Every structure is written in structure tokens, then in C-alpha cells.
Amino acid sequence: MRSEPHRSTMTHPEFQITGRCYCGAVSLRSEHPPRTVAYCHCSDCKRWTGAPVAAFAAFLADDLHFCPDQGAGRSHAAGVTRWNCKSCGSPLQAAFDYLPDQVYVPLGLIDQADDLPPQLHCHSNSCYSWLSISDEADRAAKSGRSQLNEATGS
């Protein structure tokens, strides 16, 4: 986890995050690096992504831009809003009430994902017994909200 937020008042023209959904109807970009990158082992994220573990890059909401704008998301779980591509259904972003001003983008959408190793496992006590990820990332038994908020300066 980053101990100091990386936010500056200037954009970083030499640094750009780009990505897109499966069909290419929605693209994303940011001139700021993610504030942190994390795995999530909770059942809600597993269902949304269809994967045994989800991996997300966290951005400040104002630092991330989708084209076209995705408007209001949907909520199927209290305190969680998610956006999916209207054409292909790809998960695009999620926002959580307990992580204010932050959005979480599935790592698989991001073109630079290979350079963004996760720094935290959230809900690590919900990891499938057969899944083994050998890394040095911190593990939070529950949501990891304090570490995630600290990493983004919230």
C-alpha cells in the first residue's frame, strides 16, 4: 500500500491509463496512476466479475473518465453501485459508500494491468480453499476499508 497519496494538482502527461470494455463501446482513461490495486475475494465481487477472485485498480472519481459517460450505475447490494457496459455487459466500475470519492475498475479492462500488481487482498477469509496466490500483498480479513481509504487519502 502507498503510504503517501500520489495525487498532485497537475496532470501527468507522461503517465496515462487506458482501457476498454470487451466490445470496445466504452473506453476509459486517466492521467493519474491508480491510488492502489487490490484483490477482492468477497462473494459480491466474485459474482459481478464471474471470477474466483476480482482485482481492481482504485482511482479518485475525478481522475477517471469513461467515454461515453456511463450515467447512473445500478445497485443490487446496499452501499454498492456498479456500472456495466450496455452493449456487452462487461463490468466497468464500482463505487462503495464506505470508500468515498473512489471508483474501482476491474484490472482486466486496463491496458497497463501488467504494470499494476495488487497490493492488498480484501476479504481474504472468503478466498476459495483451492485458490493459492503467493505474493507479498497485505491481507485484510474483511473489506480492507481502512487500508483502501488510507491509500487514496480519503
PDB file of C-alpha atoms in Angstrom, residues 46 51-53 127-133:
ATOM      1  CA  LYS A  46     -16.876 -12.757  -7.487  1.00  0.00           C
ATOM      2  CA  ALA A  51     -14.077 -14.853 -11.489  1.00  0.00           C
ATOM      3  CA  PRO A  52     -12.796 -16.755  -8.447  1.00  0.00           C
ATOM      4  CA  VAL A  53     -11.134 -13.529  -7.316  1.00  0.00           C
ATOM      5  CA  CYS A 127     -10.807 -16.866  -0.534  1.00  0.00           C
ATOM      6  CA  TYR A 128     -11.670 -20.232  -2.079  1.00  0.00           C
ATOM      7  CA  SER A 129      -9.786 -23.045  -0.352  1.00  0.00           C
ATOM      8  CA  TRP A 130      -8.317 -24.232  -3.664  1.00  0.00           C
ATOM      9  CA  LEU A 131      -7.059 -20.800  -4.742  1.00  0.00           C
ATOM     10  CA  SER A 132      -3.482 -20.003  -3.816  1.00  0.00           C
ATOM     11  CA  ILE A 133      -1.962 -16.644  -4.696  1.00  0.00           C
TER      12      ILE A 133
END
